[in-house]
mmCIF file of C-alpha atoms in Angstrom:
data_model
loop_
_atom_site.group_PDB
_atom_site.id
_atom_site.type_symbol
_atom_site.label_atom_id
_atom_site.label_comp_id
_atom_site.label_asym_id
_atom_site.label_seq_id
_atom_site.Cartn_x
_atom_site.Cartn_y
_atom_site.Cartn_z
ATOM 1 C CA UNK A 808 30.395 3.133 24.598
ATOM 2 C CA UNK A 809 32.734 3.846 27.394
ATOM 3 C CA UNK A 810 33.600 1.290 29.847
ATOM 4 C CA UNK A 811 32.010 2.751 33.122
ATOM 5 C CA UNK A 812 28.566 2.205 30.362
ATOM 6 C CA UNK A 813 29.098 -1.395 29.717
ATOM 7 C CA UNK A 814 29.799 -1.603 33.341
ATOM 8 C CA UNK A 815 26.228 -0.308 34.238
ATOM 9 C CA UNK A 816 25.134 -2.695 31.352
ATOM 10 C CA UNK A 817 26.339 -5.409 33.223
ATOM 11 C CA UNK A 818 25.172 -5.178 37.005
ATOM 12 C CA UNK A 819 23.652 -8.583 36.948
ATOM 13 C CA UNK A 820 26.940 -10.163 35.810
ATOM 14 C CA UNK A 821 28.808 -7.685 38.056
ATOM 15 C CA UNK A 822 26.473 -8.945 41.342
ATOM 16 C CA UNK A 823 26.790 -12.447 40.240
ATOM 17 C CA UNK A 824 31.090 -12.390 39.579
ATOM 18 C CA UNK A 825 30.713 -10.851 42.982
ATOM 19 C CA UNK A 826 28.433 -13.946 44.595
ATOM 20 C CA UNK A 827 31.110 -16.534 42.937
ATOM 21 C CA UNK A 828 33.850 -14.546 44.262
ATOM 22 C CA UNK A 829 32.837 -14.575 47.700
ATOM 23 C CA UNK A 830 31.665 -18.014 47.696
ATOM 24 C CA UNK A 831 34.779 -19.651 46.683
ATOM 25 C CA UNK A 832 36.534 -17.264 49.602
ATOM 26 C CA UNK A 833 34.056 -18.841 52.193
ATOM 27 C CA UNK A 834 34.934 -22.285 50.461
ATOM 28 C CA UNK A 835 38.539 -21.879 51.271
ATOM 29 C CA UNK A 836 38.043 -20.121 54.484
ATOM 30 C CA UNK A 837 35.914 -23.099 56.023
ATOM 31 C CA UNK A 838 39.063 -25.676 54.525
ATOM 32 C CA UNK A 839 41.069 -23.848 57.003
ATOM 33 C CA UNK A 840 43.284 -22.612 54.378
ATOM 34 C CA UNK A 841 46.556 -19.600 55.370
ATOM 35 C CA UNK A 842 45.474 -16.780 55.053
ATOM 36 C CA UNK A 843 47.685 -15.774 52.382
ATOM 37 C CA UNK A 844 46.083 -18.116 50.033
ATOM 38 C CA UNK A 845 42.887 -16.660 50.995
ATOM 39 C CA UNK A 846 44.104 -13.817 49.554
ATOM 40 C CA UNK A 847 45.800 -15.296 46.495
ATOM 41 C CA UNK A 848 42.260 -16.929 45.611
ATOM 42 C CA UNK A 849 40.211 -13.521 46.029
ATOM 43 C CA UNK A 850 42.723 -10.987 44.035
ATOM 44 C CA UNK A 851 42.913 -14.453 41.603
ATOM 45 C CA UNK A 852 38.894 -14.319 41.082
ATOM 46 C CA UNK A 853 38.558 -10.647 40.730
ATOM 47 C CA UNK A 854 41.618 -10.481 38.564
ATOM 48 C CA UNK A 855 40.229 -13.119 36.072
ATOM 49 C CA UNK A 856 36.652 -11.405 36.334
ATOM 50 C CA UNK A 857 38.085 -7.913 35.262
ATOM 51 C CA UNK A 858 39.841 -9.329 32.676
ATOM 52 C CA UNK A 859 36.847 -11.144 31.375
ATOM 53 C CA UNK A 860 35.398 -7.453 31.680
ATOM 54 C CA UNK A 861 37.635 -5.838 29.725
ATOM 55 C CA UNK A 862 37.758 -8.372 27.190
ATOM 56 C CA UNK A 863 34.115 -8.538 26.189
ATOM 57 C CA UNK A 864 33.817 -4.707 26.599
ATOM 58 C CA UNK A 865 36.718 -4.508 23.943
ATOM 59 C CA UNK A 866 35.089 -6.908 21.496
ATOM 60 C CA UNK A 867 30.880 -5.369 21.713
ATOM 61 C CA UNK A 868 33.233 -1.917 21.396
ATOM 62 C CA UNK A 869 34.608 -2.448 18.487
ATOM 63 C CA UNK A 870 31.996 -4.413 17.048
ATOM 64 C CA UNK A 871 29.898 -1.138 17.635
ATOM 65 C CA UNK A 872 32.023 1.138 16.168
ATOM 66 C CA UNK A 873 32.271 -1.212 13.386
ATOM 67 C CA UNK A 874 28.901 -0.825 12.859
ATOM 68 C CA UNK A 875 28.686 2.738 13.652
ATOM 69 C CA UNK A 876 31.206 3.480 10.444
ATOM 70 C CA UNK A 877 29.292 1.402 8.265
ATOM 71 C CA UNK A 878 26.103 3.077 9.243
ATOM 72 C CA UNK A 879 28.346 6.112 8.305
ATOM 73 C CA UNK A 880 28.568 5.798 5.222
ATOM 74 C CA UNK A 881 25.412 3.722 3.950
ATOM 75 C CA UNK A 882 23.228 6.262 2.289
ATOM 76 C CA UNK A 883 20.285 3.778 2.786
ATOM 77 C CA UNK A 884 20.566 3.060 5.782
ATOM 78 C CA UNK A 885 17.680 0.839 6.673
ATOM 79 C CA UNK A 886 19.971 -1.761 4.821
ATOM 80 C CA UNK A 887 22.181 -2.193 7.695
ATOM 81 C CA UNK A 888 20.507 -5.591 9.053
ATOM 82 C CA UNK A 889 21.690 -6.785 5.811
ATOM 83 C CA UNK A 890 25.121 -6.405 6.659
ATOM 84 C CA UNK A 891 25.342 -8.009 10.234
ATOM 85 C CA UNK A 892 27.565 -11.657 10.018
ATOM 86 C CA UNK A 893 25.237 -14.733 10.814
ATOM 87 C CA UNK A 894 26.471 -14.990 14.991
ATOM 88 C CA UNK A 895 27.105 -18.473 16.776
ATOM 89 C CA UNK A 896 25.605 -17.423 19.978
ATOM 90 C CA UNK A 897 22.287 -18.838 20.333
ATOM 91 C CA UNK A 898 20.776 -16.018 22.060
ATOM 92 C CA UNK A 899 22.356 -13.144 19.371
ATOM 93 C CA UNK A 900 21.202 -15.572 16.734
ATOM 94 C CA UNK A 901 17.919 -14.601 17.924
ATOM 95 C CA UNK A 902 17.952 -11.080 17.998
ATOM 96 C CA UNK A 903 19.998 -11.436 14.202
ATOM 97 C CA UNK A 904 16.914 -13.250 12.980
ATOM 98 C CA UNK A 905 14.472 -10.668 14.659
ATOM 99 C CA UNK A 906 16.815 -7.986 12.907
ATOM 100 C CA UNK A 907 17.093 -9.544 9.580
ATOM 101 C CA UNK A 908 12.776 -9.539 10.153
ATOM 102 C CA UNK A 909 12.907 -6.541 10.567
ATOM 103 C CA UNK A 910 15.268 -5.886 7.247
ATOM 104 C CA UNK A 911 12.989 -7.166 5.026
ATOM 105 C CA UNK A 912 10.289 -5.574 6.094
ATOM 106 C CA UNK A 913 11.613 -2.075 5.826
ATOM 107 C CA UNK A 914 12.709 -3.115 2.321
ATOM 108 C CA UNK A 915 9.478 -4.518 1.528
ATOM 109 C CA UNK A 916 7.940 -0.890 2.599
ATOM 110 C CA UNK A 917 10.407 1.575 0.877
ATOM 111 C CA UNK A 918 10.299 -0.685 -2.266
ATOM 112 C CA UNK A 919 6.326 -0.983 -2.553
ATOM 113 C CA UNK A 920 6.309 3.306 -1.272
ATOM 114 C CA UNK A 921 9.038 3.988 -4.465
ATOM 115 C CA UNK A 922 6.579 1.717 -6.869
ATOM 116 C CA UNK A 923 3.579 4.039 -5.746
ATOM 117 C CA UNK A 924 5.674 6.806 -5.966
ATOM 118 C CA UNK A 925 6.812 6.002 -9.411
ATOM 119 C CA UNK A 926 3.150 5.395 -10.725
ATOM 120 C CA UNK A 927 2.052 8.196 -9.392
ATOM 121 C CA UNK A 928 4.438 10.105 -11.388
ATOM 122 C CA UNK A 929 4.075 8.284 -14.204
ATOM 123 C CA UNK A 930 0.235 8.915 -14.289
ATOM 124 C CA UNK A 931 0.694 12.158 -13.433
ATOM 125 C CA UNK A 932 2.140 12.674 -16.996
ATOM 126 C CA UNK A 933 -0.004 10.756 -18.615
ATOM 127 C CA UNK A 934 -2.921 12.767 -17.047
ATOM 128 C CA UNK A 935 -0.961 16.026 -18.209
ATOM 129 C CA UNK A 936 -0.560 14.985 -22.032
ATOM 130 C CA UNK A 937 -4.376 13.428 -21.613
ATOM 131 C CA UNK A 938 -5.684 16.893 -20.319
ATOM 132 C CA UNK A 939 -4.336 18.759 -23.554
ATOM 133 C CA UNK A 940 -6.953 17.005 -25.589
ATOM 134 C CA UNK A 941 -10.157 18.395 -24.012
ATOM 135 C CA UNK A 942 -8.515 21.838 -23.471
ATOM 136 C CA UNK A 943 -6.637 22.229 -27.454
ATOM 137 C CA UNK A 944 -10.394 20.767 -28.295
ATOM 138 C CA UNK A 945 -12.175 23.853 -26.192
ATOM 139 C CA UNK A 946 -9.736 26.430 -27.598
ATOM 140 C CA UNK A 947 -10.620 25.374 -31.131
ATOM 141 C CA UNK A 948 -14.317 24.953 -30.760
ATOM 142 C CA UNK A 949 -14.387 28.892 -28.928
ATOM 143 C CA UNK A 950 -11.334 29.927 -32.180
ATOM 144 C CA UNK A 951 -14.367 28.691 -34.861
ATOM 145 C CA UNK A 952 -17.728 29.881 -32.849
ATOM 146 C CA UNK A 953 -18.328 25.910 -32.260
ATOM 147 C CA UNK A 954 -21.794 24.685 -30.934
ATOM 148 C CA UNK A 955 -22.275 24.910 -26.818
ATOM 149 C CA UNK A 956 -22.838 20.978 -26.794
ATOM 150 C CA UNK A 957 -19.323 20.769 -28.239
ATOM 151 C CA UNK A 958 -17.594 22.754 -25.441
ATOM 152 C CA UNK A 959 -19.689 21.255 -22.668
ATOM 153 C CA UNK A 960 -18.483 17.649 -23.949
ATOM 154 C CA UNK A 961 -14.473 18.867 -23.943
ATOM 155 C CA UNK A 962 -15.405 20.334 -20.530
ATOM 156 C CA UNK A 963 -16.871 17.136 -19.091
ATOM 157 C CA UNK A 964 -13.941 15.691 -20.397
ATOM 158 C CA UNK A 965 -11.365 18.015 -18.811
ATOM 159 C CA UNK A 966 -13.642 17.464 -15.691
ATOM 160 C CA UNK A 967 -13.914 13.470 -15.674
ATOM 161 C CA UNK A 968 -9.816 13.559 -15.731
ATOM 162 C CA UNK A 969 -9.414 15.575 -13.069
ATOM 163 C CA UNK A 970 -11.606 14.477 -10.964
ATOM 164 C CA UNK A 971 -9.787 10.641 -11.729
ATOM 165 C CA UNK A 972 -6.402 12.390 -10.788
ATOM 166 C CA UNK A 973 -8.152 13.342 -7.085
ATOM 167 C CA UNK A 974 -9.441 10.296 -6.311
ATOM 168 C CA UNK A 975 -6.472 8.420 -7.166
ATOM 169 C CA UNK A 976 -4.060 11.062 -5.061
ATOM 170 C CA UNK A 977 -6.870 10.372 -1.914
ATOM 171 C CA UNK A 978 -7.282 6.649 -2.069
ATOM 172 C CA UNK A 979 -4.343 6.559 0.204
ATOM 173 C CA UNK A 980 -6.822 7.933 2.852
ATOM 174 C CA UNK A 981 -9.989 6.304 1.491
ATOM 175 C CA UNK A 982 -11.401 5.651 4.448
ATOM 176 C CA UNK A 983 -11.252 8.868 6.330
ATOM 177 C CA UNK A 984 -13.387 10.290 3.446
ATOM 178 C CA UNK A 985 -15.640 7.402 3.313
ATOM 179 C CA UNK A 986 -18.916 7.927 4.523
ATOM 180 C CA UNK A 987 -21.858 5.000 4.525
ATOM 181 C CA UNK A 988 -25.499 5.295 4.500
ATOM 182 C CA UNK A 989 -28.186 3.359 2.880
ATOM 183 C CA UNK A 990 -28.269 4.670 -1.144
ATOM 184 C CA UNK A 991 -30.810 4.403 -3.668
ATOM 185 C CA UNK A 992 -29.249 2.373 -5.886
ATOM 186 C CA UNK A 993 -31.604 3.588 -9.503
ATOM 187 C CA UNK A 994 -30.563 7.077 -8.079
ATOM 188 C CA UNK A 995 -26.979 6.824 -8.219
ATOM 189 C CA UNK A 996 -27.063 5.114 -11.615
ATOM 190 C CA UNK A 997 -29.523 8.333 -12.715
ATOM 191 C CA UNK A 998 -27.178 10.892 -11.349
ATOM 192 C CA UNK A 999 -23.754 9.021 -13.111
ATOM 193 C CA UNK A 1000 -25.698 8.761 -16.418
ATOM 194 C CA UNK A 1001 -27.020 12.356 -16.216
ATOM 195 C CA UNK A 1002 -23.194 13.668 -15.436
ATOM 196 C CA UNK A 1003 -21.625 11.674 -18.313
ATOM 197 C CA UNK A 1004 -24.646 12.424 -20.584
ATOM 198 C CA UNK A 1005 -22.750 14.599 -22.878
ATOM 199 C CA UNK A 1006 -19.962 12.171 -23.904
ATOM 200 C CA UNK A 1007 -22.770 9.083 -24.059
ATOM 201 C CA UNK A 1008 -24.656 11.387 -26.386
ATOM 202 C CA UNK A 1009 -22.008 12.020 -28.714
ATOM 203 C CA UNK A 1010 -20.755 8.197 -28.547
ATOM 204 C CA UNK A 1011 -24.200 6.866 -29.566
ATOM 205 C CA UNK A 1012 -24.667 5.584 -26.577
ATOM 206 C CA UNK A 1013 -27.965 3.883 -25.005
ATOM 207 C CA UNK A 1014 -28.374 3.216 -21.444
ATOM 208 C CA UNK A 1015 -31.306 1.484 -19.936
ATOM 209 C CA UNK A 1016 -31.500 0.723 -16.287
ATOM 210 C CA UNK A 1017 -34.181 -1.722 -14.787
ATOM 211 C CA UNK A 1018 -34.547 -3.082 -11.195
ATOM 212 C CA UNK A 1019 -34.395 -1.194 -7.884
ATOM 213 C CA UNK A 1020 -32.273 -1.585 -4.539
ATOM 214 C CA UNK A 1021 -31.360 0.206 -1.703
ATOM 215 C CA UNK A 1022 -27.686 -0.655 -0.442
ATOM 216 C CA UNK A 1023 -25.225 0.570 2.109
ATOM 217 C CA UNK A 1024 -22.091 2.024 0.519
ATOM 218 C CA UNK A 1025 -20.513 5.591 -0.153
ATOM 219 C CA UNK A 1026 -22.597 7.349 -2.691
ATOM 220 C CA UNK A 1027 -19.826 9.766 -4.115
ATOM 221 C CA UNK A 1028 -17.522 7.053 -4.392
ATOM 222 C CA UNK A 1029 -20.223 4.612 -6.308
ATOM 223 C CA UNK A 1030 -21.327 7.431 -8.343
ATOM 224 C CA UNK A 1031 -17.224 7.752 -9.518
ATOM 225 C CA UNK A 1032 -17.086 4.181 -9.962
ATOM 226 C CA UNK A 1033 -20.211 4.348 -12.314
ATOM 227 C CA UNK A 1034 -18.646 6.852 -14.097
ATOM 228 C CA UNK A 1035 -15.399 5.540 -14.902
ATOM 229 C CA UNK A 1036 -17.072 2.422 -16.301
ATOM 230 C CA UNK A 1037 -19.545 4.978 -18.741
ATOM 231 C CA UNK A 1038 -16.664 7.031 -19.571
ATOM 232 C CA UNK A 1039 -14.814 3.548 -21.026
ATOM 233 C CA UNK A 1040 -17.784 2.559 -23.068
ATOM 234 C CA UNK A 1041 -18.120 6.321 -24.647
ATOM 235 C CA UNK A 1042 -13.767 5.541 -25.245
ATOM 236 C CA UNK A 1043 -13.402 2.090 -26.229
ATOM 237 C CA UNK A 1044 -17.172 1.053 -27.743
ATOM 238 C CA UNK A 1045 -19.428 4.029 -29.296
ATOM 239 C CA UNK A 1046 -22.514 2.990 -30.607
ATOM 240 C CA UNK A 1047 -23.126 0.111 -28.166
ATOM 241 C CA UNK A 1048 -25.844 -0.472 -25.531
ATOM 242 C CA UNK A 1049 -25.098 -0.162 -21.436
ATOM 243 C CA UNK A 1050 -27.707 -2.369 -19.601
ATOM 244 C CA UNK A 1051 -27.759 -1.629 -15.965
ATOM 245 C CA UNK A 1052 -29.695 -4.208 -13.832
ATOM 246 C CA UNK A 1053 -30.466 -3.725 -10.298
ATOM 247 C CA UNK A 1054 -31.510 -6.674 -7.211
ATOM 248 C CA UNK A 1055 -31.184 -7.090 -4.086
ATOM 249 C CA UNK A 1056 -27.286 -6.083 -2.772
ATOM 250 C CA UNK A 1057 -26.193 -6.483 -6.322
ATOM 251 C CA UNK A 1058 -26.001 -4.021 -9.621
ATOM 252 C CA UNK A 1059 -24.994 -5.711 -13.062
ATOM 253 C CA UNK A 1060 -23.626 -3.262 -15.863
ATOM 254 C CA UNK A 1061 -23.217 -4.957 -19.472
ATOM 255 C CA UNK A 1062 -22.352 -3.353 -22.911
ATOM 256 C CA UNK A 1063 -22.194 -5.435 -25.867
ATOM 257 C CA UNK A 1064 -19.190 -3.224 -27.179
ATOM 258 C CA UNK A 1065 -16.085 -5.130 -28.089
ATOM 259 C CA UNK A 1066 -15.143 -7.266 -25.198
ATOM 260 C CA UNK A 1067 -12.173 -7.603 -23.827
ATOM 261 C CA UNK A 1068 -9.556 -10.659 -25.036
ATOM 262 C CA UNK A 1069 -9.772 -13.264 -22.431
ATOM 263 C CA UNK A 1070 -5.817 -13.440 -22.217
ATOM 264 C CA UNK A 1071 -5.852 -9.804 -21.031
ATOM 265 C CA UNK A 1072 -9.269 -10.568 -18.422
ATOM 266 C CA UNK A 1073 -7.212 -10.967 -15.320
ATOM 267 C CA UNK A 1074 -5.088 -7.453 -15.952
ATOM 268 C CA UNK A 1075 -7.073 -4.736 -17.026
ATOM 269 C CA UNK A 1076 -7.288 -4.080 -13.230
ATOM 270 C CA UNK A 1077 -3.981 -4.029 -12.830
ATOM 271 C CA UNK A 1078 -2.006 -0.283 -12.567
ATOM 272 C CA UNK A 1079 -0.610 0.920 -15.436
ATOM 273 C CA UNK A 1080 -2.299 -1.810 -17.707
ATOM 274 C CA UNK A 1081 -4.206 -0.104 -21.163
ATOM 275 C CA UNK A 1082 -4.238 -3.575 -23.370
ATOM 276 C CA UNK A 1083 -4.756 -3.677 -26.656
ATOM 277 C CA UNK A 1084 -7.634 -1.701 -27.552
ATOM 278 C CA UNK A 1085 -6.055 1.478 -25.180
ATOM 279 C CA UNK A 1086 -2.844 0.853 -26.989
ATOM 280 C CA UNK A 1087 -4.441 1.012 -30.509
ATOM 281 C CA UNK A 1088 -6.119 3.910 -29.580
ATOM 282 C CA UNK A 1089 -3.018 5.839 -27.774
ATOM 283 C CA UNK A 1090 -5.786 7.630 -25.248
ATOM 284 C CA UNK A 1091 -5.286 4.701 -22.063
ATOM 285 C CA UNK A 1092 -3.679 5.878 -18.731
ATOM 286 C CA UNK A 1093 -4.500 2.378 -17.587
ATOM 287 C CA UNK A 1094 -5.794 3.716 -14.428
ATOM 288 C CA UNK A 1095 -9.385 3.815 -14.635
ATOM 289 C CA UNK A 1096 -10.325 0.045 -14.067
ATOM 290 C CA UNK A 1097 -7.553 0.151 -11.248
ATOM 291 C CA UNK A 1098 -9.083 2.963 -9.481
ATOM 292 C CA UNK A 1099 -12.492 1.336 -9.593
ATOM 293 C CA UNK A 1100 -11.545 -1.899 -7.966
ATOM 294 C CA UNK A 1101 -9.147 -0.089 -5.152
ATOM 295 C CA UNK A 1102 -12.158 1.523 -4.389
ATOM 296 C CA UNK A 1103 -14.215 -1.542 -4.734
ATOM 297 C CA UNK A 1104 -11.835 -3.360 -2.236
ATOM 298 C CA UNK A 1105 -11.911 -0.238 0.428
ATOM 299 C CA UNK A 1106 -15.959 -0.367 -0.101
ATOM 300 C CA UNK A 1107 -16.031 -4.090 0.559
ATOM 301 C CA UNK A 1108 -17.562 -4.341 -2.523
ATOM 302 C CA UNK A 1109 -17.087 -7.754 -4.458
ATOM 303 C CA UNK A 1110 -16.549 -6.889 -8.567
ATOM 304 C CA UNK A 1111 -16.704 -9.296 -10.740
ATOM 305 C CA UNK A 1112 -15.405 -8.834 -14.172
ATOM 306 C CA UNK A 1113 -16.723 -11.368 -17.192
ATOM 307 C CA UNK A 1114 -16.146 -10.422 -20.845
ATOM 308 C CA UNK A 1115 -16.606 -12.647 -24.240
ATOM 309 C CA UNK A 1116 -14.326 -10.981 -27.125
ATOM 310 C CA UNK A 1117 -16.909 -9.268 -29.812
ATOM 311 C CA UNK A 1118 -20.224 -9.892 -27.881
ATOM 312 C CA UNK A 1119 -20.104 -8.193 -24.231
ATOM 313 C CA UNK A 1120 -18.217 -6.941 -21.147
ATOM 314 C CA UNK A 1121 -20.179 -7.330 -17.937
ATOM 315 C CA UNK A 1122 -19.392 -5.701 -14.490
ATOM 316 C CA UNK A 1123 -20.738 -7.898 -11.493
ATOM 317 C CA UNK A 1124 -21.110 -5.447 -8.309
ATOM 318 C CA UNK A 1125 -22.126 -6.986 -4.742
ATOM 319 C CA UNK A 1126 -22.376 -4.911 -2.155
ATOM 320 C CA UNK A 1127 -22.443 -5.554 1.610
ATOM 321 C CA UNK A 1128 -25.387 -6.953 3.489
ATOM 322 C CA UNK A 1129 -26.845 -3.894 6.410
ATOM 323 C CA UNK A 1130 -23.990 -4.877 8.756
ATOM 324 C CA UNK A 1131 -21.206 -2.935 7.068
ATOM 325 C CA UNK A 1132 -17.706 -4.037 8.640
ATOM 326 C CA UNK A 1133 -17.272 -2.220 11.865
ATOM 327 C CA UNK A 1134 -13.500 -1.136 11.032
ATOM 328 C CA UNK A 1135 -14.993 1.430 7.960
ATOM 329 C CA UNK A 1136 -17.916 2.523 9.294
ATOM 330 C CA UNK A 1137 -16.008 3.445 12.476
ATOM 331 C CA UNK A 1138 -14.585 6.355 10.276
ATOM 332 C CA UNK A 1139 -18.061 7.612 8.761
#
């Protein structure tokens, strides 16, 4: 920053120096002092005042330069509010608290972008090694003349993890594909059990729905959410019994498979978790359950999760009442 800058910077200062300047001139001119000391005082004030200039020009120069140079060579740079010296001035001590604010924040936002990032990746190859299974599983079953209801399960399969994948790489933008109208409830529970039929078939798998409702949420994305929680009972507990009840706003899914250990309850939402049954059976992205209550959340519907280890696993779904919040259905 060149001087004539800081200058321009400073035309309030400049205008009041100026004021004081002139004042204390008018002070000594009405004392009746010589006019030589008149003088004296008026180069005196302006001398003092451009070294006072100079000065503080000097020291926000250098201090800028410093800064400059350490910008330089930070290859994070959003960092640099973590560098600036605690200041004495009270007014700078403002603007270093609104900067070290805005610090954390940044950090706070590249940190939780490089997490998603990371899981992304990370489920990305798990979703890779996952997909070989269905397709090494279709190449074998077309290698031996297998049975049509084979390949169609593999290819379910195949089709179930890749349409996961999509919705995970979308949620991001959730609500620009979100669209909400007033669903048959019994329908969308037909239409999830009639896609998944294949795999429920060759689990042993029995699903009875009762009840009816009409609700207002996104069909697609309830239909996915259904789904997800079929395809873990054909996974994790064959030969059990899906009960699907239906009310008023609300849709209840229990299986008397398994359960699910009550010190793992509160994280088989979490992403990334697989637990111990996923673990045992090495076939757990742990980003199924996840999925489902993101979308849950950007649906504004409340899931409740309730499981008893070697009796049942029940899903708890209640959705909005007709005024669905402005904010989503803004983007419908």
């Amino acid at each position: 920053m060149s001087f004539w800058e800081y200058l321009e910077s400073k035309a309030i200062t400049l205008c009041a120096g100026g004021i004081g300047i002139l004042y204390l001139v008018l002070v000594a001119w009405l004392c009746e002092l010589p006019f030589s000391l008149l003088l004296i005082c008026l180069f005196s004030g302006i001398f003092v005042f451009v070294i006072y200039l100079l000065f503080t020009w000097h020291r926000t120069n250098r201090r800028l330069c410093l800064l400059q140079n350490r910008l330089g060579t930070m290859s994070e740079k959003y960092l640099i509010g973590e560098t600036f010296t605690r200041p004495r001035d009270a007014v700078e001590l403002q603007y270093y608290l609104l900067m070290q604010e805005i610090s954390r924040s940044a950090i706070g936002a590249v940190e939780k972008a490089r997490t998603e990032q990371q899981n992304y990746c990370e489920y990305v190859e798990q979703w890779v090694h996952e997909m070989k299974t269905p397709l090494t599983a279709c190449s074998l079953i077309l290698a031996n003349g297998g049975e049509s209801f084979k390949l169609r399960r593999e290819l379910r399969r195949a089709d179930n993890l890749t349409e996961t994948i999509l919705t995970y790489a979308r949620m991001r933008t959730a609500e620009k594909d979100t669209q909400i109208s007033l669903v048959d409830l019994r329908a969308v529970c037909d239409q999830a059990v009639r896609e998944e039929m294949e795999l429920l078939i060759a689990a042993g798998i029995c699903v009875l729905i009762e009840g009816y409702s009409q609700v207002y949420t996104d069909p697609k994305l309830l239909v996915f959410i259904l789904k997800q929680l079929l395809i873990n009972c054909a996974k994790y507990c064959p030969n059990c019994r899906i009960q699907m009840e239906l009310s008023e706003n609300r849709l209840i899914l229990e299986d008397n498979g398994p359960g699910i250990p009550a010190h793992e309850l509160r994280r088989v939402t979490e992403c990334g978790f697989t637990g111990s049954l996923g673990r045992s059976r090495g076939e757990s992205t742990g980003m199924g359950l996840y999925i489902v209550s993101q979308l849950c959340r950007n649906l504004n519907i409340r899931m409740e999760l309730t499981s008893e280890e070697g009796l049942y696993t029940r899903f708890v779904f209640q959705f909005p009442a007709s005024t669905f919040p402005a904010s989503i259905l803004q983007n419908c």
